[in-house]
Coordinates of C-alpha atoms and ligand atoms in Angstrom, one line a residue:
X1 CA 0.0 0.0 0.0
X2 CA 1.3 3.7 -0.8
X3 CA 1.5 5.6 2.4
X4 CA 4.1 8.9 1.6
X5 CA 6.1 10.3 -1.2
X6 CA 9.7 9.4 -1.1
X7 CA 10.3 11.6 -3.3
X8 CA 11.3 15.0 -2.2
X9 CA 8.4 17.3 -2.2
X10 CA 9.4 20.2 -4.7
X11 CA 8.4 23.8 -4.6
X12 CA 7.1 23.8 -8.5
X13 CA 4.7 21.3 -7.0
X14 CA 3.6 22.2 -3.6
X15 CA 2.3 25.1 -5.2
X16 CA 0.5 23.6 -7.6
X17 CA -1.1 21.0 -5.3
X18 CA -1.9 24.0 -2.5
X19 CA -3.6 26.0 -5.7
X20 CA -5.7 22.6 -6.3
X21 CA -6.6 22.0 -2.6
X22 CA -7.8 26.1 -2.5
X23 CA -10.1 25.4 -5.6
X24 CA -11.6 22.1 -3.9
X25 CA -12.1 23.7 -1.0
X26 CA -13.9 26.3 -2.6
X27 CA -16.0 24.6 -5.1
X28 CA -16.1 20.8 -3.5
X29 CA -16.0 21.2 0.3
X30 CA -17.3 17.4 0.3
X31 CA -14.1 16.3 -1.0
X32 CA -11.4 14.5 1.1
X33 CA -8.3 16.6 0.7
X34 CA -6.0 14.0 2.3
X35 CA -6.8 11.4 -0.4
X36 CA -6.3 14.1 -3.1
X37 CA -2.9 14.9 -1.4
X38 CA -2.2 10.8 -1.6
X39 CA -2.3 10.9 -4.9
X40 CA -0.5 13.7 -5.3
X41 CA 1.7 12.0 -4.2
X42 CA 1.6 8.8 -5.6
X43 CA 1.2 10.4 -9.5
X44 CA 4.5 12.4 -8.3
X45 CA 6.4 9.3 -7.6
X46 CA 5.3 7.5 -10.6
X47 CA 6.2 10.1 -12.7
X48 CA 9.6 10.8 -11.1
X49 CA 11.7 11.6 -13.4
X50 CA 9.4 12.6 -16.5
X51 CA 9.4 16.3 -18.0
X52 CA 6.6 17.8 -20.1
X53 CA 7.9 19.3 -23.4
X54 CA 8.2 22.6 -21.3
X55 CA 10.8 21.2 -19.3
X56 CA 8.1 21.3 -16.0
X57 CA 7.8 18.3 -14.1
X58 CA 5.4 15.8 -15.4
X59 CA 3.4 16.0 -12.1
X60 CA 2.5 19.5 -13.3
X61 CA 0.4 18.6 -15.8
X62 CA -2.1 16.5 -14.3
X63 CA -2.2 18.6 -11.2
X64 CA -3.5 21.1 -13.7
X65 CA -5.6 18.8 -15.6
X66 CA -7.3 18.4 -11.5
X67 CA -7.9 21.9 -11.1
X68 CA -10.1 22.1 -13.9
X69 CA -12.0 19.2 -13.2
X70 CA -12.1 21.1 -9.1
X71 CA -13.3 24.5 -10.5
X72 CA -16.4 22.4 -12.8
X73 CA -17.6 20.9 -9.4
X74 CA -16.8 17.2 -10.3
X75 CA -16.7 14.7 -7.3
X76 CA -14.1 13.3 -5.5
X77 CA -13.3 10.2 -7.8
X78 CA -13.1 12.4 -10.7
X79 CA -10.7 14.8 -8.9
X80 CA -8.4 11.9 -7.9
X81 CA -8.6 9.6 -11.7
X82 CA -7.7 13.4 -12.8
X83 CA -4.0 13.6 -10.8
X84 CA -3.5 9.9 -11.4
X85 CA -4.9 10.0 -15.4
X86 CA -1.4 9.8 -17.4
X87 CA -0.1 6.7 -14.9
X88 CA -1.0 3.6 -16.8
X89 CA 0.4 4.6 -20.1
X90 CA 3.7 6.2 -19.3
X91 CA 4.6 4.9 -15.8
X92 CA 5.7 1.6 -14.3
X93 CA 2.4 1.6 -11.9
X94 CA -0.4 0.0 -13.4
X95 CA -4.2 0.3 -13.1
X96 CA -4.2 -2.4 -10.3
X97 CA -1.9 -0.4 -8.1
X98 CA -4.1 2.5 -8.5
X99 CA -7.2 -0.1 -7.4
X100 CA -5.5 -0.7 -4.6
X101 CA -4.4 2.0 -3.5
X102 CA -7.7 4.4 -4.4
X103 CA -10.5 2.4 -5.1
X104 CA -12.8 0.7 -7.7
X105 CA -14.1 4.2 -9.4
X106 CA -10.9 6.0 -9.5
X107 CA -9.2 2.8 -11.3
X108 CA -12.5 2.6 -13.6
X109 CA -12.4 6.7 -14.4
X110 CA -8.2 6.3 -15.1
X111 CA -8.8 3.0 -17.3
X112 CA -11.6 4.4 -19.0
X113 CA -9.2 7.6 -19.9
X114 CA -6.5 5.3 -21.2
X115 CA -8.4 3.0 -23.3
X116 CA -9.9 6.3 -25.1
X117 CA -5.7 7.4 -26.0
X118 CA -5.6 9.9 -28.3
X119 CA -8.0 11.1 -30.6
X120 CA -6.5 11.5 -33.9
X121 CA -7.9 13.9 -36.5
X122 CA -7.0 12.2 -40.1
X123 CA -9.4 12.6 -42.3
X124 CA -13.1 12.0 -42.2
X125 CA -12.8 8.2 -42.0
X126 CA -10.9 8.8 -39.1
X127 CA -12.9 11.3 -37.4
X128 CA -15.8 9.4 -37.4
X129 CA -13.7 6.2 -35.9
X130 CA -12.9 8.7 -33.1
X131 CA -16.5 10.3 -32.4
X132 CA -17.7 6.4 -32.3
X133 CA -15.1 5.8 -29.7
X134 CA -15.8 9.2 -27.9
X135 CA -19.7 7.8 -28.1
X136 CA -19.1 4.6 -26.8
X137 CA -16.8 5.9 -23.8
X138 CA -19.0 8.4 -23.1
X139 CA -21.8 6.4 -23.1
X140 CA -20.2 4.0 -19.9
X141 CA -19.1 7.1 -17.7
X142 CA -19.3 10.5 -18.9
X143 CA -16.7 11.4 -16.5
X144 CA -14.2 10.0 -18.4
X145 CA -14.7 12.5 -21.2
X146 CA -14.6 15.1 -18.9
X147 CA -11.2 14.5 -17.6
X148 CA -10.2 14.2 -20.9
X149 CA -11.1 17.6 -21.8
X150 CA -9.2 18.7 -18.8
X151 CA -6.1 17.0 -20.2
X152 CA -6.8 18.4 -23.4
X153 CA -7.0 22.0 -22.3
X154 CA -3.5 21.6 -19.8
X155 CA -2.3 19.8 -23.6
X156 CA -3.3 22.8 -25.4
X157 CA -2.0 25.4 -23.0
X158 CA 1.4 24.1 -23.3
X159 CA 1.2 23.6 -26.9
X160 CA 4.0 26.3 -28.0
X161 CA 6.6 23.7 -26.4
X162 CA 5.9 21.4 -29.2
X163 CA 6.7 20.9 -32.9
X164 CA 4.6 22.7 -35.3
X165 CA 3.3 19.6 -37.3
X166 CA 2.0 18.4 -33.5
X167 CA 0.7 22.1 -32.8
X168 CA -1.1 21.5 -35.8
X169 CA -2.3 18.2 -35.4
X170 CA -3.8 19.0 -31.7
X171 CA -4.9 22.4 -32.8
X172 CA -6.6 20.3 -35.3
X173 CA -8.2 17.6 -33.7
X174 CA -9.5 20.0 -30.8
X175 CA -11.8 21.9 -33.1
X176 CA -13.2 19.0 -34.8
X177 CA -13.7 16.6 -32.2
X178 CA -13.7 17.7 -28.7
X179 CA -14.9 21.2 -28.9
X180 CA -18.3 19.9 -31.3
X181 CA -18.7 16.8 -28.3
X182 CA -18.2 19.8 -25.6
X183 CA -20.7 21.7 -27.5
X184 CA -23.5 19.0 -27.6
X185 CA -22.9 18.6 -23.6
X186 CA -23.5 22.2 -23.0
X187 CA -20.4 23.0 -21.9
X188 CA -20.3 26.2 -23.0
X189 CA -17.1 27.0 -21.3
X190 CA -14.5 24.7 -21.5
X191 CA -15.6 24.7 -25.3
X192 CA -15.0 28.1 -26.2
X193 CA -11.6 27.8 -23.6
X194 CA -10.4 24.8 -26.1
X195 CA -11.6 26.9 -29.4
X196 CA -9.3 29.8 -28.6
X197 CA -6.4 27.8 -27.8
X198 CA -6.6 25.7 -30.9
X199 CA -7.6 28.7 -33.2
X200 CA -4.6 30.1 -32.9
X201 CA -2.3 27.1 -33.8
X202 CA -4.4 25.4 -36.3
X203 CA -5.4 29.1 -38.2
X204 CA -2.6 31.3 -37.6
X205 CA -3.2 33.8 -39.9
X206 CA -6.5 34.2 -39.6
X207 CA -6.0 34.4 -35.7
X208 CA -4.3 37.4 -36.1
X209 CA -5.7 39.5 -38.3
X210 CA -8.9 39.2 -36.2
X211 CA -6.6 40.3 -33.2
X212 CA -5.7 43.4 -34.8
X213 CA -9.4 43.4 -36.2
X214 CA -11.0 43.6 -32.8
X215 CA -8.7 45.2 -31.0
X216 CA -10.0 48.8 -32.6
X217 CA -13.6 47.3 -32.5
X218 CA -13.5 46.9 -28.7
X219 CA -12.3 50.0 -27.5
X220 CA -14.4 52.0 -29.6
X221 CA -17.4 49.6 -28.3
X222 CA -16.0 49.8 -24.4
X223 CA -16.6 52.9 -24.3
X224 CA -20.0 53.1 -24.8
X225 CA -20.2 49.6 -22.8
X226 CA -19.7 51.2 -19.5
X227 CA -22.1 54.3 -19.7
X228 CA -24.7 51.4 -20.5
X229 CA -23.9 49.3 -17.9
X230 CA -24.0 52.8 -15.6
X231 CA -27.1 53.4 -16.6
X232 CA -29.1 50.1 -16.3
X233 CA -27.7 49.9 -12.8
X234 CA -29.8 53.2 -11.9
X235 CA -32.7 51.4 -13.1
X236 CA -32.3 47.9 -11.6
X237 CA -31.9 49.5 -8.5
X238 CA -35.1 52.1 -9.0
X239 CA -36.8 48.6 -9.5
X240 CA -35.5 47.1 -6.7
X241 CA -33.6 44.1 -8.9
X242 CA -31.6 42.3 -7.1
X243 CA -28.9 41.3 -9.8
X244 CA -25.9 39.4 -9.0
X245 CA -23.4 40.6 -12.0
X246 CA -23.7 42.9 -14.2
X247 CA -21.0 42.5 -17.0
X248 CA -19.1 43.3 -20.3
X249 CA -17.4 40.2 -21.9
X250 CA -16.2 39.6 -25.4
X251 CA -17.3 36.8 -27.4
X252 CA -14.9 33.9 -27.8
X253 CA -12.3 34.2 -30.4
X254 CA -13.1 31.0 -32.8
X255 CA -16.8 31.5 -32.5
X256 CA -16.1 35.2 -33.7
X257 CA -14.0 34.2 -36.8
X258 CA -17.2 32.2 -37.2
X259 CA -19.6 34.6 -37.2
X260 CA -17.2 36.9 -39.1
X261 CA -16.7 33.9 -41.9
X262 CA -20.8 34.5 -42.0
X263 CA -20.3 38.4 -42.8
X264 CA -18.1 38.2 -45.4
X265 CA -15.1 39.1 -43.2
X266 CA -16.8 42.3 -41.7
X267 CA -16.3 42.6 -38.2
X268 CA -18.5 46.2 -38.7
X269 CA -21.7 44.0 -39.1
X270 CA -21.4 41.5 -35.8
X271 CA -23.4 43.9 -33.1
X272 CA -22.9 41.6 -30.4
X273 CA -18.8 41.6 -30.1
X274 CA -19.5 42.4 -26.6
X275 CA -22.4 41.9 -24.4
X276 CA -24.0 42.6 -20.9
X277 CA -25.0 39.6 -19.2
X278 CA -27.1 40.4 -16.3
X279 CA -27.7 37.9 -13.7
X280 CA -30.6 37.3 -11.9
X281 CA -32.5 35.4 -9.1
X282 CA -35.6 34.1 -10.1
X283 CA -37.2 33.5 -13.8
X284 CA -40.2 36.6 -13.7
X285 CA -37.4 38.6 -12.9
X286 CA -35.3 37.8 -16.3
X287 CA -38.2 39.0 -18.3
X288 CA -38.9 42.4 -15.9
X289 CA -35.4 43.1 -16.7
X290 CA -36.0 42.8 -20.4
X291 CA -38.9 44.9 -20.1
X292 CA -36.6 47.5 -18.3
X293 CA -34.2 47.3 -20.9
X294 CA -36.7 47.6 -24.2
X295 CA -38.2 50.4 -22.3
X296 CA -35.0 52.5 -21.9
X297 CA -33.3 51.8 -25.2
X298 CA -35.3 50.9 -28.9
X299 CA -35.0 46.7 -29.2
X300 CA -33.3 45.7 -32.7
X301 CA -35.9 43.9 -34.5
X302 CA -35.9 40.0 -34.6
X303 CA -33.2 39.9 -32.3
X304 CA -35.2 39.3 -29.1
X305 CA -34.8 35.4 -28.0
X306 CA -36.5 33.6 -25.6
X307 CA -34.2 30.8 -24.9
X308 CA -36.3 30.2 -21.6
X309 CA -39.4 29.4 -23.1
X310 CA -37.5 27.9 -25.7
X311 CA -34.3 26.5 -24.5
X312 CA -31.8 25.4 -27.9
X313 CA -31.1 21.6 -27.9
X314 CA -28.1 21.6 -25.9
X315 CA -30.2 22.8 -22.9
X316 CA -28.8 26.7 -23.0
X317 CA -31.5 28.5 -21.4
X318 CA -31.2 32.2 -21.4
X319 CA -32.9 35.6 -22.8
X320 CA -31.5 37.8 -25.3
X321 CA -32.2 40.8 -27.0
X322 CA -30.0 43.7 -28.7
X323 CA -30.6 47.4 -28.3
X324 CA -29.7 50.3 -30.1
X325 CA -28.4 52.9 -27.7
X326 CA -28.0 56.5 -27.2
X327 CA -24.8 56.7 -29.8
X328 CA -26.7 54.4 -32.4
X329 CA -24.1 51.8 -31.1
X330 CA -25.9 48.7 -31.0
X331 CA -25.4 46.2 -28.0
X332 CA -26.1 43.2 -26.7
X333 CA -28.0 41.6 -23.3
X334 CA -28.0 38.1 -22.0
X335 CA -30.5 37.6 -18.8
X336 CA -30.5 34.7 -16.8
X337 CA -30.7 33.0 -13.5
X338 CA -27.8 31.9 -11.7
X339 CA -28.4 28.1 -12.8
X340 CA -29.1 29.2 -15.6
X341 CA -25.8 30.6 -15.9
X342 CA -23.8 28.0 -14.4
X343 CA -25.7 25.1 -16.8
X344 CA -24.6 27.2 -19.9
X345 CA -21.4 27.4 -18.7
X346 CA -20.9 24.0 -17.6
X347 CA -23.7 22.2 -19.1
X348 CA -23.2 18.3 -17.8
X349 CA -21.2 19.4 -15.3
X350 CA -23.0 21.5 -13.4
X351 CA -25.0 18.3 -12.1
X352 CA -22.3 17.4 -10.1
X353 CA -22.4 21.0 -8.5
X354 CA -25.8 21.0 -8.0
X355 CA -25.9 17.9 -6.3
X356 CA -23.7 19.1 -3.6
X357 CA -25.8 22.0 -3.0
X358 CA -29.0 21.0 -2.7
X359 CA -31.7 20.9 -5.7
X360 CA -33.1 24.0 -7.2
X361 CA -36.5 24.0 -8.4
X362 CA -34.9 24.7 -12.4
X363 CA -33.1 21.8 -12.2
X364 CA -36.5 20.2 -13.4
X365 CA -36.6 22.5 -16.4
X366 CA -33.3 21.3 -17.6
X367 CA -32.3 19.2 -20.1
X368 CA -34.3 15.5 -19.8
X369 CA -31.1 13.6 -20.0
X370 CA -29.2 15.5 -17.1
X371 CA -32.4 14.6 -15.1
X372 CA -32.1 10.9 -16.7
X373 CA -28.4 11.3 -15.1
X374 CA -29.2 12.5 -12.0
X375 CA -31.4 9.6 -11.6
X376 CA -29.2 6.9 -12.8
X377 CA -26.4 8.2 -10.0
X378 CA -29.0 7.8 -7.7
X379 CA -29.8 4.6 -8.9
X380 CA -26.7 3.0 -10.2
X381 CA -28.6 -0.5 -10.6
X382 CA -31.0 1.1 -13.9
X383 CA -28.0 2.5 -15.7
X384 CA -28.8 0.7 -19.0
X385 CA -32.1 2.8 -19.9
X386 CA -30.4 6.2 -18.8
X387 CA -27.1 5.3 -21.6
X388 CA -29.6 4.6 -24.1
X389 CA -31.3 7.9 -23.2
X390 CA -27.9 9.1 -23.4
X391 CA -26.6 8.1 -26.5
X392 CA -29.7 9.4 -28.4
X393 CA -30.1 13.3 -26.7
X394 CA -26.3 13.7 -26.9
X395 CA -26.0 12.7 -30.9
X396 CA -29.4 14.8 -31.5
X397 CA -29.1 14.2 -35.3
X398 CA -27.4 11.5 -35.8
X399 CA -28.2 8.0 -35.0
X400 CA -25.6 5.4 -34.6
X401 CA -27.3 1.7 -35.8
X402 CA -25.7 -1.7 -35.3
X403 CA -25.3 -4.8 -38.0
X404 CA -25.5 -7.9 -36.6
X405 CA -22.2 -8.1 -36.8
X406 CA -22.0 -5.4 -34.6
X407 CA -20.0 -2.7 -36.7
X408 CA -21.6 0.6 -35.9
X409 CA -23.4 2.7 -39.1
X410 CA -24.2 6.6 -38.2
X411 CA -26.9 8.1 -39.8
X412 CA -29.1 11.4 -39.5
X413 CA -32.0 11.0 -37.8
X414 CA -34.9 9.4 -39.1
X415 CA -33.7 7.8 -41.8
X416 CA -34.7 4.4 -42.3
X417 CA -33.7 0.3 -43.2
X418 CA -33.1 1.7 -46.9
X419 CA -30.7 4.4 -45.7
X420 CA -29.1 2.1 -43.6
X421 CA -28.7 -0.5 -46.7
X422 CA -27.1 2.1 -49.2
X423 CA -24.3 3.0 -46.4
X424 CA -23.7 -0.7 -46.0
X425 CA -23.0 -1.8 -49.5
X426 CA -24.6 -0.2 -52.9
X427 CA -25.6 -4.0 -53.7
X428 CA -27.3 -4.2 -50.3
X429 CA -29.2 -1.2 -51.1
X430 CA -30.3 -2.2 -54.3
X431 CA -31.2 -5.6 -53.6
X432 CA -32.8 -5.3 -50.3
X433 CA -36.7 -6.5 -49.7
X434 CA -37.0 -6.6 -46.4
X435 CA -35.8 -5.6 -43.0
X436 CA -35.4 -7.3 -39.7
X437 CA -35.3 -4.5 -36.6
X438 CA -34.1 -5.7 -33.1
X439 CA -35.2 -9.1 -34.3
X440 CA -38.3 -8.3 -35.7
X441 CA -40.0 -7.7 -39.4
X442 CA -40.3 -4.1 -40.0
X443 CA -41.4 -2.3 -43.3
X444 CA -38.4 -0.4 -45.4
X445 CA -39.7 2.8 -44.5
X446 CA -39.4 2.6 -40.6
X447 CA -37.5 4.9 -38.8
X448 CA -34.2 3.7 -37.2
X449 CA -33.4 4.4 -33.7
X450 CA -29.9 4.6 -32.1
X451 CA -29.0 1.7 -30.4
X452 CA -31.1 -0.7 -32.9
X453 CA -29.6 -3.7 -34.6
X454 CA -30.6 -3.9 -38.2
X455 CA -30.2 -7.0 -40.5
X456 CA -31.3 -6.1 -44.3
X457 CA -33.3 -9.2 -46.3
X458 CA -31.2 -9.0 -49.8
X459 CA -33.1 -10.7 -52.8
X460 CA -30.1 -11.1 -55.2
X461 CA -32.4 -11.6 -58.2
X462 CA -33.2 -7.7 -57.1
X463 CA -30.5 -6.1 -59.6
X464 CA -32.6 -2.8 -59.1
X465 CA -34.0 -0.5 -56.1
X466 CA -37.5 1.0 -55.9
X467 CA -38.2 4.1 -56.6
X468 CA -40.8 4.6 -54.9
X469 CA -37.8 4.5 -51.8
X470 CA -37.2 7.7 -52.8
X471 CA -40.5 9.1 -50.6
X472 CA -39.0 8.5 -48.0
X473 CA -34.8 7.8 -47.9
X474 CA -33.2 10.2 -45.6
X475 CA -29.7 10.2 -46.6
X476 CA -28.2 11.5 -49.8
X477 CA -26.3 8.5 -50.5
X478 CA -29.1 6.7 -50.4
X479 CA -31.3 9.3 -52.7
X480 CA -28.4 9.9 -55.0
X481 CA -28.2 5.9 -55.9
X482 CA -31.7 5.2 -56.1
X483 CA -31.7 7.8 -58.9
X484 CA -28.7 7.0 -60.6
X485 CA -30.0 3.2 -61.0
X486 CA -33.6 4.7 -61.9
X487 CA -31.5 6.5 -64.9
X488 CA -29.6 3.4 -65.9
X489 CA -32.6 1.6 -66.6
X490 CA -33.9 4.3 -69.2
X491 CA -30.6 6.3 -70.8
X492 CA -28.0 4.0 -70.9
X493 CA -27.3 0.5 -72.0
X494 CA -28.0 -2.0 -69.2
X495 CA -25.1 -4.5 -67.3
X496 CA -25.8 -7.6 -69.4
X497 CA -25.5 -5.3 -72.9
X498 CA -21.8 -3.4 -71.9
X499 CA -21.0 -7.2 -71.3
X500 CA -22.0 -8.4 -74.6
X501 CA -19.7 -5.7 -76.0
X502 CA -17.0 -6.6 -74.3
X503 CA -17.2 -10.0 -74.6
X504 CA -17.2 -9.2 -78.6
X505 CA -14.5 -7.3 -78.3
X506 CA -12.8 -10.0 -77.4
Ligands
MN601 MN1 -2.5 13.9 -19.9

């Protein structure tokens, strides 16, 4: 059993692990700080003599990767399989030592980190291998994907120490494959903090001429910025709002270049480079500041959103509107509850925050599946229903369907056996009579569901597919080889007559 470092306890590191401790403290009082200080401790041995590409001690690295997982609320097991994430693959210690030595979870969380390895962006083929992995992973524990966007984020900010092909590469892989996953969690946050980082090593360029770009934009905008915000303080408090924070903040980098991309490269025509978020305690009260707001300055047509009422797919729930004001400058508002707030910065994560402090009556009025999650770490026996629940809300349109052989086809949603077919084999497609869903007889036209198991009935006297399909086929693969057999069968010569030809030729 591990008891005590014997290594020597640096400075670099005693730093780092009293920041960690602070942020726990703050944000997890729950946690056991001893047991985070064990493994500390034990990650610091294992790694004794390793150096990150910055020439810091290894230990650095996934103390950092902690702190992020601390300051998103996540529990104690999470905190710990953070600090101890990196020993399996490049230390002597294995998976069992860390079993014995911290429990069933943490070993689960660390394994569950190493099997994922790295992501690779190559290609399309490649990408989709890698969001299938993500899926599954995510699908057994969504912790583990959390940890590894902590890793990632430590990886990125210590990026400059490596290679530029690698910068690249990362840079590369972030934007396409954990910032859209961190996107579809909600987790507004750590998504936009990975976009920036990447942006500027997989677009260069383009990063900075929007630096110089905005720069200009922001002080002229600033300006005006703070005799707003001066003035809707007066009137929150005439009103008697309580408002917890009311504050300027530019928009994320990437997700500016963007929006920028959208306006033909004319930062002049985004309005909302900078907004006021006002922060509130109770839902009436969101929509009495709005009214405050559209009473004191003229509300910019069609851009008044009710993401309350409405909340977009990823849960976000928030109100927004844009106002001209007294310069003819137009800006921006965000209302919102705190838990509001915290979901859309934190989406997933926030559960594990919540939790700690005691339910709040929105947490109903979130996002089904967080509920689904809540429940199912409540009641760790009915997991199985909550993944499936999982797997669907967190892919919304696209649906991942098994063969029997059990390879994994992704699909949009609703699209149906014939779909499915076509992306299998083109012969498949066009010889297919029948389908067999989840073991049962289904007509062509049914719609697929993630998670089903799909066996197609192939007639191999079928050399053509119906067109009649073509009512209902989803997919453009599908659509675009129904068509091109439909104009085979009138235009050109058929199969059997090019092989007459040939066989003439001969
Ligand atoms: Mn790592």
């Amino acid at each position: 059993m591990f008891t005590k470092s014997d290594t020597k306890r640096n400075n670099v590191y005693m730093k780092g692990e009293k920041n960690l401790v602070n942020i726990i403290k703050k944000y997890r009082s729950d946690v056991d700080v001893d047991t985070v200080r064990l493994a500390i401790d034990f990650a610091a041995t294992a790694h004794k003599d390793q150096l990150r590409k910055t020439g810091e001690p290894y230990i650095n690295h996934t103390i950092a990767t902690s702190v992020t997982l601390a300051e998103l609320g996540l529990d104690q097991a999470t905190i710990v399989a953070g600090i101890l994430h990196d020993v399996p693959e490049d230390t002597e210690y294995t998976i069992e030592d860390i079993e014995k030595n911290f429990g069933k979870e943490v070993a689960y969380l660390v394994n569950g980190v190493t099997k994922l390895g790295t992501l690779k962006y190559r290609g399309m083929e490649r990408y989709i291998e890698s969001l299938r992995k993500m899926f599954l992973t995510m699908a057994e524990d969504i912790r583990v994907i959390i940890i590894k966007f902590a890793d990632r984020l430590n990886n990125l900010q210590t990026l400059y120490a490596l290679s530029p092909h690698k910068r690249k590469r990362i840079a590369l892989e972030t934007l396409e494959i954990y910032a859209p996953i961190a996107n579809r969690l909600g987790m507004e946050k750590i998504k936009g903090r990975l976009e920036d980082l990447a942006f500027q090593y997989a677009h260069p360029e383009e990063y900075a001429w929007l630096q110089t770009q905005i720069v200009e934009r922001y002080h002229e905008v600033e300006k005006h910025l703070k005799m707003i915000r001066r003035q809707l303080e007066v009137e929150l408090n005439n009103a008697n709002i309580k408002y917890e924070s009311v504050e300027g903040r530019g928009k994320d980098l990437y997700r500016l270049y963007k929006k920028v991309l959208n306006h033909e490269k004319d930062i002049g025509k985004i309005h909302d480079l900078i907004a006021l978020r006002i922060i509130v305690e109770t839902i009436p009260q969101c929509y009495t500041v709005l009214g405050i707001i559209h009473r004191r300055w003229r509300p910019f047509k069609g851009r008044i959103k009710d993401y309350i009422a409405q909340p977009k797919p990823n849960g976000y729930q928030s109100l927004h509107t844009a106002v001209f004001c007294d310069h003819g400058e137009i800006i921006e508002f965000q209302i919102r509850t705190k838990s509001m707030h915290d979901e859309a910065e934190q989406g997933i994560a926030a559960h594990w925050h919540y939790k700690e402090k005691g339910t709040s009556k929105e947490i109903a009025q979130r996002l089904e599946w967080v509920n689904e999650l809540r429940k199912w770490k409540d009641n760790i026996k009915d997991n199985q229903q909550y993944l499936e629940k999982l797997k669907i809300d967190v892919f919304q349109n696209r649906i991942f369907v098994f063969t029997p052989k059990g390879d994994v086809i992704d699909l949009p949603e609703s699209s149906t056996p014939v779909d499915f077919a076509f992306h299998v084999h083109t012969q498949v497609g066009n010889s297919c009579t029948g389908a067999r869903i989840n073991g049962h007889m289904e007509s062509l036209d049914t719609q697929l569901r993630s998670g089903d198991m799909c066996e197609i009935i192939v007639d191999k006297k079928r050399k053509r597919p119906n067109p009649d399909w073509l009512t209902f086929v989803k997919t453009s693969t599908a659509r675009s080889r129904i068509k091109s057999a439909e104009k085979s069968r009138y235009n050109l010569p058929s199969l059997l007559d090019i092989g007459a030809k040939i066989k003439r030729k001969k």
